Coordinates of C-alpha atoms and ligand atoms in Angstrom, one line a residue:
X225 CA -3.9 2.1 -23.3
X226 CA -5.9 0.6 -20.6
X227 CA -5.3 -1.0 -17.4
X228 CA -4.5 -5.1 -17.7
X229 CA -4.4 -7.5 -14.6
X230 CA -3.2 -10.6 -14.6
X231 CA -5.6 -13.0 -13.9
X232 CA -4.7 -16.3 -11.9
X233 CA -7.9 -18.1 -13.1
X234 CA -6.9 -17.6 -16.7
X235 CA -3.4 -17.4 -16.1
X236 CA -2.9 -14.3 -18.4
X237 CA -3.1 -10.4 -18.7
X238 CA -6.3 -9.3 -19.3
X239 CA -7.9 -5.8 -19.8
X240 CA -9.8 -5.1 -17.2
X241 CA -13.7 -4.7 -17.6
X242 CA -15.7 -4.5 -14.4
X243 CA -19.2 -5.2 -14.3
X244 CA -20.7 -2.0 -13.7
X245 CA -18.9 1.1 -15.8
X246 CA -17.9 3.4 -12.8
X247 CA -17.4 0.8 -9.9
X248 CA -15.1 -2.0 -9.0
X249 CA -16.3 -4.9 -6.4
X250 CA -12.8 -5.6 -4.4
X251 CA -12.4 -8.5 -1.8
X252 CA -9.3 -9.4 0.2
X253 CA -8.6 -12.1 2.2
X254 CA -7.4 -10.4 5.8
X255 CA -5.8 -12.0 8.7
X256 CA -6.5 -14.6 11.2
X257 CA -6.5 -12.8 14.6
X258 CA -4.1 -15.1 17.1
X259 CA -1.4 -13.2 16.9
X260 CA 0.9 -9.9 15.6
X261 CA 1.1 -9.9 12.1
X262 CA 4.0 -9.9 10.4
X263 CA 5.6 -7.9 7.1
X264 CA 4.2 -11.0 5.0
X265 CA 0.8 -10.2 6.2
X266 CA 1.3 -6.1 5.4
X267 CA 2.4 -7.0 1.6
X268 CA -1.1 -8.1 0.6
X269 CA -2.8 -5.0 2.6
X270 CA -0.3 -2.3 1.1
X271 CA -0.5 -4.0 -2.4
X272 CA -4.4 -4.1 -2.7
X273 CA -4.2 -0.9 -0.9
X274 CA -2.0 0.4 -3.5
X275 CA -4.4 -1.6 -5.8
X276 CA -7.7 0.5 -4.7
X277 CA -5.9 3.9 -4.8
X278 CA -4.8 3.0 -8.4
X279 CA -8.5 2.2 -9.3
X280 CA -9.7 5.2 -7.8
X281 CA -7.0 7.4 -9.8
X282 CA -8.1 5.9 -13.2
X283 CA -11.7 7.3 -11.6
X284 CA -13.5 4.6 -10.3
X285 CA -15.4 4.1 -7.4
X286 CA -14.3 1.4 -5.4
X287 CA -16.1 -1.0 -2.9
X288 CA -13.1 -2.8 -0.7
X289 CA -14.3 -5.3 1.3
X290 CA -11.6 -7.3 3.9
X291 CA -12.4 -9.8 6.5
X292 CA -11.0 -10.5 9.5
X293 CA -10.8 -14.0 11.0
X294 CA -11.6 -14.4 14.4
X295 CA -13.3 -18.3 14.4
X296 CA -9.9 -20.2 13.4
X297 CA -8.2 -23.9 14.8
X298 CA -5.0 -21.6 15.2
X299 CA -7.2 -19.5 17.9
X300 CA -8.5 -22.0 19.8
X301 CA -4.4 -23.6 20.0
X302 CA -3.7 -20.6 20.8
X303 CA -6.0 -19.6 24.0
X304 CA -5.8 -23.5 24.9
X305 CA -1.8 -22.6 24.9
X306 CA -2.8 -19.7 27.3
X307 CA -5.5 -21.0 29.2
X308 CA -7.7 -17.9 27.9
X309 CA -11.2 -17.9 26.5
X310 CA -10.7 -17.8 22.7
X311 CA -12.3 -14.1 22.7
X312 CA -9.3 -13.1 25.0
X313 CA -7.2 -13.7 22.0
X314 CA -9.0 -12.8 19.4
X315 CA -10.1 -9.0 21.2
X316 CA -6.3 -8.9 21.6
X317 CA -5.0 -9.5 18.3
X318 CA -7.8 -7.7 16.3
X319 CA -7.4 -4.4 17.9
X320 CA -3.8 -4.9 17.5
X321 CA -4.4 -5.1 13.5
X322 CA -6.2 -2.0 13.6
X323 CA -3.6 -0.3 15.2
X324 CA -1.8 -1.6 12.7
X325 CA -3.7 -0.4 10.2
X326 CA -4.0 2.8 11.7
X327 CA -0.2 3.1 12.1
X328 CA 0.1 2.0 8.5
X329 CA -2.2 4.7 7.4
X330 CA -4.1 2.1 5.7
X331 CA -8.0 2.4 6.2
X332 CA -10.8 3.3 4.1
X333 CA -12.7 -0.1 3.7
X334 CA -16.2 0.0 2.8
X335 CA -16.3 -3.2 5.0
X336 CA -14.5 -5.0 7.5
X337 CA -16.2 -7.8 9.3
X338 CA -15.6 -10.7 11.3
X339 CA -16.3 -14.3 11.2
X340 CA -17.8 -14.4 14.5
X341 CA -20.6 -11.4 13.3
X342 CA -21.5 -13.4 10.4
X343 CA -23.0 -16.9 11.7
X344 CA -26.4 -16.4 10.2
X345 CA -25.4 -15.2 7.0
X346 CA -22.8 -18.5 7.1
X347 CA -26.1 -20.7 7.7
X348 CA -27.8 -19.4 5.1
X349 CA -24.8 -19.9 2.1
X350 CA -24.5 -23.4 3.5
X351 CA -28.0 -24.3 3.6
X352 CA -27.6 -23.5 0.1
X353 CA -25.0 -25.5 -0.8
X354 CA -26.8 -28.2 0.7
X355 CA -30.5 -27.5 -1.2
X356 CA -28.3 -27.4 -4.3
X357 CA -27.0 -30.6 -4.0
X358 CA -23.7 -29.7 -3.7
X359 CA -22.9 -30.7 0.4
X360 CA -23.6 -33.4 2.7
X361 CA -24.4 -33.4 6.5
X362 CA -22.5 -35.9 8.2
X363 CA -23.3 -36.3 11.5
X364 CA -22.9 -32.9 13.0
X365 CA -20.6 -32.1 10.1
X366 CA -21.3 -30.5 6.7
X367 CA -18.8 -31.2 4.1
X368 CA -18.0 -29.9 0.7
X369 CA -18.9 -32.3 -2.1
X370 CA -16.0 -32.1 -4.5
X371 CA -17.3 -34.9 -7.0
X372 CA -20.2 -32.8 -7.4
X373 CA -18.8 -29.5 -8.3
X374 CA -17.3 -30.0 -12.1
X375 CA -15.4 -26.9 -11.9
X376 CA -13.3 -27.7 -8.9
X377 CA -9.9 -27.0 -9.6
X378 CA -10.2 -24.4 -12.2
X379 CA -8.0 -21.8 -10.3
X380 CA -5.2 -23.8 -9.1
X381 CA -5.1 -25.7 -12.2
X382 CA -4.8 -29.1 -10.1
X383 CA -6.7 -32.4 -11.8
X384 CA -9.9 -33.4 -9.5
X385 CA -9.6 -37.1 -10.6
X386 CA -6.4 -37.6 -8.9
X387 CA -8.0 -35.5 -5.8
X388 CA -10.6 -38.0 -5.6
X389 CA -9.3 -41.1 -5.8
X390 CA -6.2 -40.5 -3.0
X391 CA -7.1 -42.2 0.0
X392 CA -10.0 -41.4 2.7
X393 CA -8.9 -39.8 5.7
X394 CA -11.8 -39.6 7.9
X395 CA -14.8 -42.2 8.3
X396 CA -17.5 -39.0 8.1
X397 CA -15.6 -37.6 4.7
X398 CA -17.1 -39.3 1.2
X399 CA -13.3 -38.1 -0.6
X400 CA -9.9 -37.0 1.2
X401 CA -10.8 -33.6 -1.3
X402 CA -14.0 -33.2 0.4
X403 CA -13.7 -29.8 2.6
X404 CA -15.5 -29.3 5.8
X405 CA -18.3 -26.5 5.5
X406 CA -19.4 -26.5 9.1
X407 CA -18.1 -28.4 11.9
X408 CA -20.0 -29.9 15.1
X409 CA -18.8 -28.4 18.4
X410 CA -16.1 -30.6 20.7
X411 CA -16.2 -29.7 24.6
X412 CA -15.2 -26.4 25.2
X413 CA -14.3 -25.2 22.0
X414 CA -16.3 -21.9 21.0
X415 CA -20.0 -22.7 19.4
X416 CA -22.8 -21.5 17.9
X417 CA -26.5 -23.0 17.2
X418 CA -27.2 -24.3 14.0
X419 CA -29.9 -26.8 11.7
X420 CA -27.3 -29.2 12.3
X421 CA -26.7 -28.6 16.5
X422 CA -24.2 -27.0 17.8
X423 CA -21.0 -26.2 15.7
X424 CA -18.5 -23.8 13.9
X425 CA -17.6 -22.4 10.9
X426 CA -15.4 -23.9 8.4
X427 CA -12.7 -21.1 7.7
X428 CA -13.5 -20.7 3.9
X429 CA -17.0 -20.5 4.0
X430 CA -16.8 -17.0 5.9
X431 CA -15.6 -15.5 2.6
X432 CA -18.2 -16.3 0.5
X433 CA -20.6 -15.4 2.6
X434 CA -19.6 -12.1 3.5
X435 CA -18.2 -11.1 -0.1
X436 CA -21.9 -11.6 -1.4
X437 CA -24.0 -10.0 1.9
X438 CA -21.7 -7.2 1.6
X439 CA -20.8 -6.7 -2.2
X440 CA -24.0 -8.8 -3.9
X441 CA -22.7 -12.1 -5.9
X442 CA -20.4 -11.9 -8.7
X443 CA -17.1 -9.4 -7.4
X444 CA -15.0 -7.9 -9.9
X445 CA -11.6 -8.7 -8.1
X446 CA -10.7 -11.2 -5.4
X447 CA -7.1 -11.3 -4.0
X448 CA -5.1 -12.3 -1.3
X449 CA -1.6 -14.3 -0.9
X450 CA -0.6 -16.7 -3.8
X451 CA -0.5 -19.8 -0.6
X452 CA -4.4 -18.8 -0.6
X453 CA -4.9 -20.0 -4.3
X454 CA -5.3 -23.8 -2.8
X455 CA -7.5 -25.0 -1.4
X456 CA -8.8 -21.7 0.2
X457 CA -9.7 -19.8 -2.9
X458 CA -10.4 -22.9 -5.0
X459 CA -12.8 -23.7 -1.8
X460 CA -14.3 -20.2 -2.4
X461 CA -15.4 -20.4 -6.2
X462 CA -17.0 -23.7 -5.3
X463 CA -19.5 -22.4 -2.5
X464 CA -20.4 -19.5 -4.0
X465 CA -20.8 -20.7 -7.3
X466 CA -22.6 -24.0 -5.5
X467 CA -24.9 -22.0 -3.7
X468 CA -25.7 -19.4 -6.9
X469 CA -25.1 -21.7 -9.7
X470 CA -27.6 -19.4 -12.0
X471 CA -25.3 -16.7 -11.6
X472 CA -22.8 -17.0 -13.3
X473 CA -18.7 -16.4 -12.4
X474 CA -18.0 -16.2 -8.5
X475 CA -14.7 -13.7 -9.5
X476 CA -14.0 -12.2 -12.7
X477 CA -10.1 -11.6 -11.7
X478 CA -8.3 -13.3 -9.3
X479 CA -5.3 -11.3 -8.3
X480 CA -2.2 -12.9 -6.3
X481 CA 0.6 -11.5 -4.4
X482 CA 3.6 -13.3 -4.1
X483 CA 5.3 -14.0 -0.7
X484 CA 8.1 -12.3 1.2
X485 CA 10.6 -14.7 1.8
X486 CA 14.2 -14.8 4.1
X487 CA 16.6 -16.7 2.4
X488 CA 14.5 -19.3 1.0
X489 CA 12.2 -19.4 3.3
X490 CA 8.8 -18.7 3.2
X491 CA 7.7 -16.3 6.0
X492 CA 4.7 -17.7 7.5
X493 CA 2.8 -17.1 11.3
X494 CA 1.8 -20.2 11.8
X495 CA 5.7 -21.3 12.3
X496 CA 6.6 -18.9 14.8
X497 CA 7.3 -15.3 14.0
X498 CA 10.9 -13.7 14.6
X499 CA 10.9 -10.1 16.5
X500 CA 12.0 -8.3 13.6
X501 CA 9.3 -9.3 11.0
X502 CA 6.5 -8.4 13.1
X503 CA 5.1 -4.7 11.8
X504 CA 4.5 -3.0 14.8
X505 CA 8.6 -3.6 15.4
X506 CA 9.1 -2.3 11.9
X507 CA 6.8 0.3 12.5
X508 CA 8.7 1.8 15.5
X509 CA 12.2 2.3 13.2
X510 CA 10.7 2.6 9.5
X511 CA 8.0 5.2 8.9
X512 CA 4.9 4.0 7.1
X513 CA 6.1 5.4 4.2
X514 CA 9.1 3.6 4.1
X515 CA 7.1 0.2 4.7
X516 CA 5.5 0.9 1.6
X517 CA 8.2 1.8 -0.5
X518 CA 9.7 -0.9 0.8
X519 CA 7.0 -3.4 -0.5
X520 CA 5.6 -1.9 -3.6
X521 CA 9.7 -1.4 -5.2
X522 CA 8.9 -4.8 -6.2
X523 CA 6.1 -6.3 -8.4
X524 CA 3.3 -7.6 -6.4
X525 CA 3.5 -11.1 -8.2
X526 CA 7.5 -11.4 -7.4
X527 CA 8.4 -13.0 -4.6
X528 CA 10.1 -10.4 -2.4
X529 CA 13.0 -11.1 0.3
X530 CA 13.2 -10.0 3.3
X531 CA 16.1 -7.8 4.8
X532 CA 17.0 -4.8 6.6
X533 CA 19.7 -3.8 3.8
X534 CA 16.1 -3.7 1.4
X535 CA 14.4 -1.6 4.2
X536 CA 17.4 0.7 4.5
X537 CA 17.1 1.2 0.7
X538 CA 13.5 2.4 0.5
X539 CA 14.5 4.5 3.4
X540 CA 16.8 6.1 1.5
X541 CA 15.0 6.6 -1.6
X542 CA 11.9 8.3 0.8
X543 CA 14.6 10.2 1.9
X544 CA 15.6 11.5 -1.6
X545 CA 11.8 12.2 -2.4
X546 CA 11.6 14.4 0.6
X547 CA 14.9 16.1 0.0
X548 CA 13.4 16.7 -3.5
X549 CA 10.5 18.2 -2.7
X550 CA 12.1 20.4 0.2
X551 CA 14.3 22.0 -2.6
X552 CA 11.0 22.6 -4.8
X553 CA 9.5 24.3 -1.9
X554 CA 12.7 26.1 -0.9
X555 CA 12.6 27.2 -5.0
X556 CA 9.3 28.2 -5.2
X557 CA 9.2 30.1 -1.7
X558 CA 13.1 32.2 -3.0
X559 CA 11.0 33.4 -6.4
X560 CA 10.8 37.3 -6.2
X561 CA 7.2 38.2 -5.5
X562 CA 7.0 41.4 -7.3
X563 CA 9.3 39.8 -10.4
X564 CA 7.9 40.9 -13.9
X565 CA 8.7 37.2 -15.0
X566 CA 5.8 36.1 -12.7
X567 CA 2.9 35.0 -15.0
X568 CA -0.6 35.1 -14.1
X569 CA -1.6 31.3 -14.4
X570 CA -2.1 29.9 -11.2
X571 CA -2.4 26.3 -11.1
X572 CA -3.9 25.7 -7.4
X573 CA -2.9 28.3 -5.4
X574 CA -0.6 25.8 -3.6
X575 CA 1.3 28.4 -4.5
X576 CA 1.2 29.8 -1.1
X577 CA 0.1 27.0 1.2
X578 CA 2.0 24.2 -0.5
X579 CA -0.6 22.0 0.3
X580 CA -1.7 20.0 -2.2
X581 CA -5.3 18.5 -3.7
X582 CA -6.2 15.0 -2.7
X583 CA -7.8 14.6 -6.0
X584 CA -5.3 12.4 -8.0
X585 CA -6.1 14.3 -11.0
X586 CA -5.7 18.1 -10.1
X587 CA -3.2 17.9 -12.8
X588 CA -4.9 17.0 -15.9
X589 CA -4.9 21.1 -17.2
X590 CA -1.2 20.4 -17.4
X591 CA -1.8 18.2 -20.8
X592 CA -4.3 21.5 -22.2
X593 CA -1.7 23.8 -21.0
X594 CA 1.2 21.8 -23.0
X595 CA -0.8 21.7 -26.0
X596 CA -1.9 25.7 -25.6
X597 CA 0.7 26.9 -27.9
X598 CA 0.5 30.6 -27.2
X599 CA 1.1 29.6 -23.7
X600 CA 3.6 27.3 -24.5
X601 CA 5.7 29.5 -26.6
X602 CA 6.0 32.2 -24.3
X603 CA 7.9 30.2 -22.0
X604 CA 11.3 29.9 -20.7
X605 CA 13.7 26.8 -22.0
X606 CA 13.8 26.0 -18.6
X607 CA 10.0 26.0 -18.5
X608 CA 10.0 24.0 -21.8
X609 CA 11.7 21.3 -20.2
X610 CA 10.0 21.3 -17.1
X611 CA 6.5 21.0 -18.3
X612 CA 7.7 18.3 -21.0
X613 CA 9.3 15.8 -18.4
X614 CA 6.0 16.7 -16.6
X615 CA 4.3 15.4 -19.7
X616 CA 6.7 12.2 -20.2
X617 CA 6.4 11.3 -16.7
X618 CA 2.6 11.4 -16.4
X619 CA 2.8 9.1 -19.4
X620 CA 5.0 6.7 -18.3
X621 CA 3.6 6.4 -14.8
X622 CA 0.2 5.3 -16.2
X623 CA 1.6 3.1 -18.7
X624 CA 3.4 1.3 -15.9
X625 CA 0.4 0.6 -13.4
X626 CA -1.8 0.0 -16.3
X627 CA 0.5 -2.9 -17.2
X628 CA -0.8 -5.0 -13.9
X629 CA -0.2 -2.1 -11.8
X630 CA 3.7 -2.2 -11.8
X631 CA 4.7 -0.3 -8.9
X632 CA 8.2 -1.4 -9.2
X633 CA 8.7 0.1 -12.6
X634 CA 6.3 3.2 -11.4
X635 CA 8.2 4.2 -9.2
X636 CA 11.7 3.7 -11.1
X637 CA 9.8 6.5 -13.6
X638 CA 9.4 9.0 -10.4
X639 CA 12.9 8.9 -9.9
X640 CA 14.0 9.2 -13.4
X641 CA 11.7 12.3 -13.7
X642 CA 13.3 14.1 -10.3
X643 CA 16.5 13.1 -11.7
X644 CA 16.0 14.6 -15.4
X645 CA 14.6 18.2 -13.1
X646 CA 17.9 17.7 -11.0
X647 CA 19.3 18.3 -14.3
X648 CA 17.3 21.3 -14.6
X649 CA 17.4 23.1 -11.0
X650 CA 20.7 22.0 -9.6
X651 CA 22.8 23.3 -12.9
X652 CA 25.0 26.5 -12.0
X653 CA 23.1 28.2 -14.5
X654 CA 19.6 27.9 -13.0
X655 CA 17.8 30.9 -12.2
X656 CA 14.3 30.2 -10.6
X657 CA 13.0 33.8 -11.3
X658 CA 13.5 33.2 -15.1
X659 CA 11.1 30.7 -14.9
X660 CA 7.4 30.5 -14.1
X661 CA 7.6 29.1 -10.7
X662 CA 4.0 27.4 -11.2
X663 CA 5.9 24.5 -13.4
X664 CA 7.4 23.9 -10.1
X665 CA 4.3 24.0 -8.4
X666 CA 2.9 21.5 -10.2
X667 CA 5.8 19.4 -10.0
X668 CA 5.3 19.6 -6.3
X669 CA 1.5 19.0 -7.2
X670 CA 2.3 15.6 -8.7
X671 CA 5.3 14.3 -7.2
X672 CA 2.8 14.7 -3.8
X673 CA -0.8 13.4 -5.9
X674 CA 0.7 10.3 -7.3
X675 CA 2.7 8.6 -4.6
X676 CA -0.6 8.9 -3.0
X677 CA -1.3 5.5 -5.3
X678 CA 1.3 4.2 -3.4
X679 CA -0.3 4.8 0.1
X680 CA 2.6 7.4 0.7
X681 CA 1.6 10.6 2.9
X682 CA 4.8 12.8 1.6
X683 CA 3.6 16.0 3.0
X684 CA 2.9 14.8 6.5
X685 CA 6.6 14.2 7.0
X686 CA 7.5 17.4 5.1
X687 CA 5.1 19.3 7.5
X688 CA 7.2 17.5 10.6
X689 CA 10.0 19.3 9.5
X690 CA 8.3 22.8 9.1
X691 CA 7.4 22.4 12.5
X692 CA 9.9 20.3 14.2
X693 CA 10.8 23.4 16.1
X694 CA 7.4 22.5 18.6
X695 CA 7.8 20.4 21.3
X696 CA 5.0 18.2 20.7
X697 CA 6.9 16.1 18.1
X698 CA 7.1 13.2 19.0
X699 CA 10.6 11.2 19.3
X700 CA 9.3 7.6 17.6
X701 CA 9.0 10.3 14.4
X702 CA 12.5 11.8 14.8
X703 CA 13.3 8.0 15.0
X704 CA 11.8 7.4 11.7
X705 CA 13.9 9.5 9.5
X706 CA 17.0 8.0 10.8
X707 CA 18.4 10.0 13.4
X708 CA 20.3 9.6 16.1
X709 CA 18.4 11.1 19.3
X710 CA 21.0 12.3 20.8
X711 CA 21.8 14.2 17.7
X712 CA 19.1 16.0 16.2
X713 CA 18.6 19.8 15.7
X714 CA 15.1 21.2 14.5
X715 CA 14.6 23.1 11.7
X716 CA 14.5 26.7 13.5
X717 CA 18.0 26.0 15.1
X718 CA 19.5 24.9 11.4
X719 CA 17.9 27.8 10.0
X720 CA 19.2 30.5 13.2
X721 CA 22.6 28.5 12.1
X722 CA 22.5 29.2 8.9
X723 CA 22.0 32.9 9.7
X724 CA 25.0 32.9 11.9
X725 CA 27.0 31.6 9.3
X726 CA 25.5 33.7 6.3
X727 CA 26.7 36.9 8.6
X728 CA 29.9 35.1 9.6
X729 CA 30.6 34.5 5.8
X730 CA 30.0 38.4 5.0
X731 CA 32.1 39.6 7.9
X732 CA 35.1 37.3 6.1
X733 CA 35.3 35.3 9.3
X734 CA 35.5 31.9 7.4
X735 CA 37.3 30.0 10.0
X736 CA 33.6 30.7 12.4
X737 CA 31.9 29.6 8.9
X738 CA 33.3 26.8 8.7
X739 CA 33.4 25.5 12.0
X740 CA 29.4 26.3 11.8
X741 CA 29.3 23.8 8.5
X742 CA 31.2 21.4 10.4
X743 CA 28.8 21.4 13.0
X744 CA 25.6 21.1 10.8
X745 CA 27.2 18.1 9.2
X746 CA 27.7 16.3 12.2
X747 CA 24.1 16.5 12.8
X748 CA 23.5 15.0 9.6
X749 CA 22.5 18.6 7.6
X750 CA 24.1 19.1 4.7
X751 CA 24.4 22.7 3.1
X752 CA 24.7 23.5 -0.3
X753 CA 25.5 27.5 -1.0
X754 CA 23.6 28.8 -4.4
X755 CA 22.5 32.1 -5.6
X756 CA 19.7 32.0 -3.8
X757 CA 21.0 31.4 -0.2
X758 CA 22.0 28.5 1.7
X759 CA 19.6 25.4 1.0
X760 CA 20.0 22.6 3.7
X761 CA 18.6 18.8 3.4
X762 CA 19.4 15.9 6.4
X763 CA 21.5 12.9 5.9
X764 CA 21.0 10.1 6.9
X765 CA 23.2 9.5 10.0
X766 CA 23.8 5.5 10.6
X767 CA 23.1 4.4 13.8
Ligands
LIG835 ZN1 -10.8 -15.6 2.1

């Protein structure tokens, strides 16, 4: 099977075909600098995000493009609000988006320019437009002729004859429709010289521009919010395609998130934003992760609401990944070195660094190992097991984000496989050095390599924990995995607890046992006894 996208333009699932073989052309809409963005601005970065990383796991090379708006009427409000010069704000808010980024663990673009960097190139699309016959300069104004373009309207599905014929607005404007491509400079409003005198950009004229200086005409995908789809996107395929009429389709899919929305309501900037759905707030109680899992539980086309019960959930389910993976390594690390049950395939020597590759695909000799029969024969039921929910989960991961990359479903498949290898390690019967520990290995391998399509960095909060013991962790990160600060012991006191108790337990002194579990679980650490020794995973504590 191959990978389908819904397209908006056509309004159905396609299979997706990019232009050249090996590389995808990918443009996003990104945010208009005049203030701190919110969780509705994050879902389209952390969906294409997820939407790239996907791309790039089905082996593609992928050219990301996102802009940032700096020239905007919301801006100029703003530093008129202030009594700032409109640079003041937008130097503010863009380095506080790529904090955000940063903090999101979100970066990577091929591109990312601004508005204000573009001017020239912005001239040049419009004079264009205007060659082309498509525009019209009216006085220091250029406008979009609508009428002129036959294809307006094809994306949003709206009917350009009732467009035209609503009333005029504005004595300059031929039609109400007609959108403004350039627009003269009032006193003291930011400016920039131009063939027709001093002046601004429209806002969607910046898109077009930089997609094709940056990515050549014609992209492969184009998304951005579904309130973008009119008129900002319909505005898009009629420049561009105004300006290069002989070449053909603007976008060949046209990809839309839906909005996140709080009781009904859409979340939106531009109406004032509460405290709590601004991301850097979010960001200081819910790691990165979280925010993620968070956004991509739900298909990118759904709308998505907005609570702290649904951020407390993915918490909880990063939570039971880590927890997962800290018994695999916990396994893996208990297996008898010198056992004769130790084989000698090695899959990555992650072995003994539990590190794993960043290439998405340093699993695909699982598949030749299941289907090496002499290898497969040889090995324990457990084994059997093991490497076939490998097999089914590989299987039904792909199948999901090939079906228009459905996260949601995705990652209902990665719990069902950790749940059907619960089944596996957590019976009484288990015995880890009957098996060959490099299943779990690989396990570890993919449960770490594909949430990384997700934009999850699993490993950098299991390493916290290895080395919570140092000083230098910081408290925001204690924060982020739910505990109380007050109450928080590292791992090397756990683990000199554990001892205690171990010895306590062999000396029959079950009362000092006891009191030593008690304690543990008031921090949150919950211990479960097994063959092995003591294994330990955190609780969530609720503040
Ligand atoms: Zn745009």
């Amino acid at each position: 099977m191959s990978l389908v996208i819904y397209n908006t333009l056509t309004r159905k699932k396609q299979e997706f075909i990019p232009t050249n073989k090996d590389e995808v052309k990918m443009y996003v809409c990104g945010p208009t600098v005049y203030n701190y963005i919110s969780v509705g601005n994050a879902r389209p970065i952390i969906v294409f995000n997820m939407v790239r990383n996907y791309l790039e796991f089905l082996g593609y090379k992928v050219k990301f493009v996102q802009n940032i708006t700096d020239i905007e009427d919301k801006i100029i409000k703003k530093a008129n609000e202030e009594g700032v010069h409109f640079s003041v704000i937008t130097e503010r808010y863009t380095k506080a988006f790529l904090e955000d980024l940063k903090n999101l663990e979100i970066n990577n673009f091929y591109f990312m320019p601004k508005a204000s960097e573009m001017i020239p190139d912005i001239i040049l699309v419009i004079e264009k437009i205007i060659q082309n016959g498509f525009a019209y300069v009216a006085g220091g104004d250029v406008y979009f002729d609508v009428s002129k373009f036959k294809n307006y309207g094809k994306l949003s599905g709206q009917d350009i004859n009732e467009m035209l014929s609503s009333e005029e607005e504005s004595f300059s404007k031929r039609n109400k429709v007609d959108f403004t491509l350039w627009k003269s400079a009032k006193p003291g409003e930011p400016s920039w010289d131009s063939p027709w005198g001093k002046g601004r950009p429209g806002w969607h004229i910046e898109c077009s521009a930089m997609s094709i200086k940056y990515l050549d005409y014609g992209l492969d995908i184009h998304g951005g919010g579904i309130d973008l789809v009119f008129p900002h996107h319909e505005n898009e395929i009629a420049q561009s395609e105004a300006a290069f009429p002989e070449k053909g389709d603007f976008v060949r899919y046209w990809m839309h998130n839906g909005m996140i929305e709080v009781k009904e309501e859409k979340m939106s900037k531009s109406k004032g934003l509460k405290e709590e759905w601004i991301l850097r707030n979010l960001l200081n109680k819910y790691s990165p992760n979280i925010i993620k899992m968070y956004i991509l539980s739900t298909h990118y086309r759904s709308p998505l609401e907005f609570s702290i019960e649904k951020l407390e959930e993915a918490k909880k389910a990063i939570e039971k990944l880590l927890n997962f993976l800290r018994n695999l390594i916990f396994l893996i690390k208990s297996v008898k070195k010198d056992s004769s049950t130790q084989s000698n395939y090695s899959n990555s020597n992650s072995s003994s660094s539990y590190s794993s590759n960043s290439n998405y695909n340093s699993n695909s000799n699982v598949d030749i190992l299941i289907e090496d029969k002499e290898f497969y024969e040889n090995l324990s039921d457990d084994d059997k097991k093991i490497f076939l929910y490998i097999k089914q989960f590989k299987q039904e991961f792909k199948k999901s984000m090939d079906d228009d990359f459905n996260s949601a479903r995705a990652i209902g498949e990665l719990f069902n496989f950790i749940k059907k290898l619960n089944t596996i390690i957590q019976s009484p019967d288990f015995n880890i050095n009957l098996i060959k520990t490099e299943s779990l290995v690989i396990v570890y391998d993919i449960l770490i390599n594909y949430t990384k399509v997700f934009g999850f960095n699993l490993e950098k909060e299991l390493k916290l924990f290895e080395i919570s013991g140092k000083k230098d962790i910081s408290k925001d990160k204690i924060k982020d995995i739910g505990k109380d600060l007050g109450k928080w012991l590292d791992d090397a006191e756990i683990k000199e607890l554990i001892k205690q108790r171990d010895l306590a337990r062999k000396q029959k002194n079950f009362k000092k046992a006891d009191e030593i579990r008690n304690k543990l679980s008031s921090y949150g650490i919950i211990l479960e006894d097994r063959k092995e020794g003591t294994i330990w995973k955190r609780e969530l504590v609720n503040q």
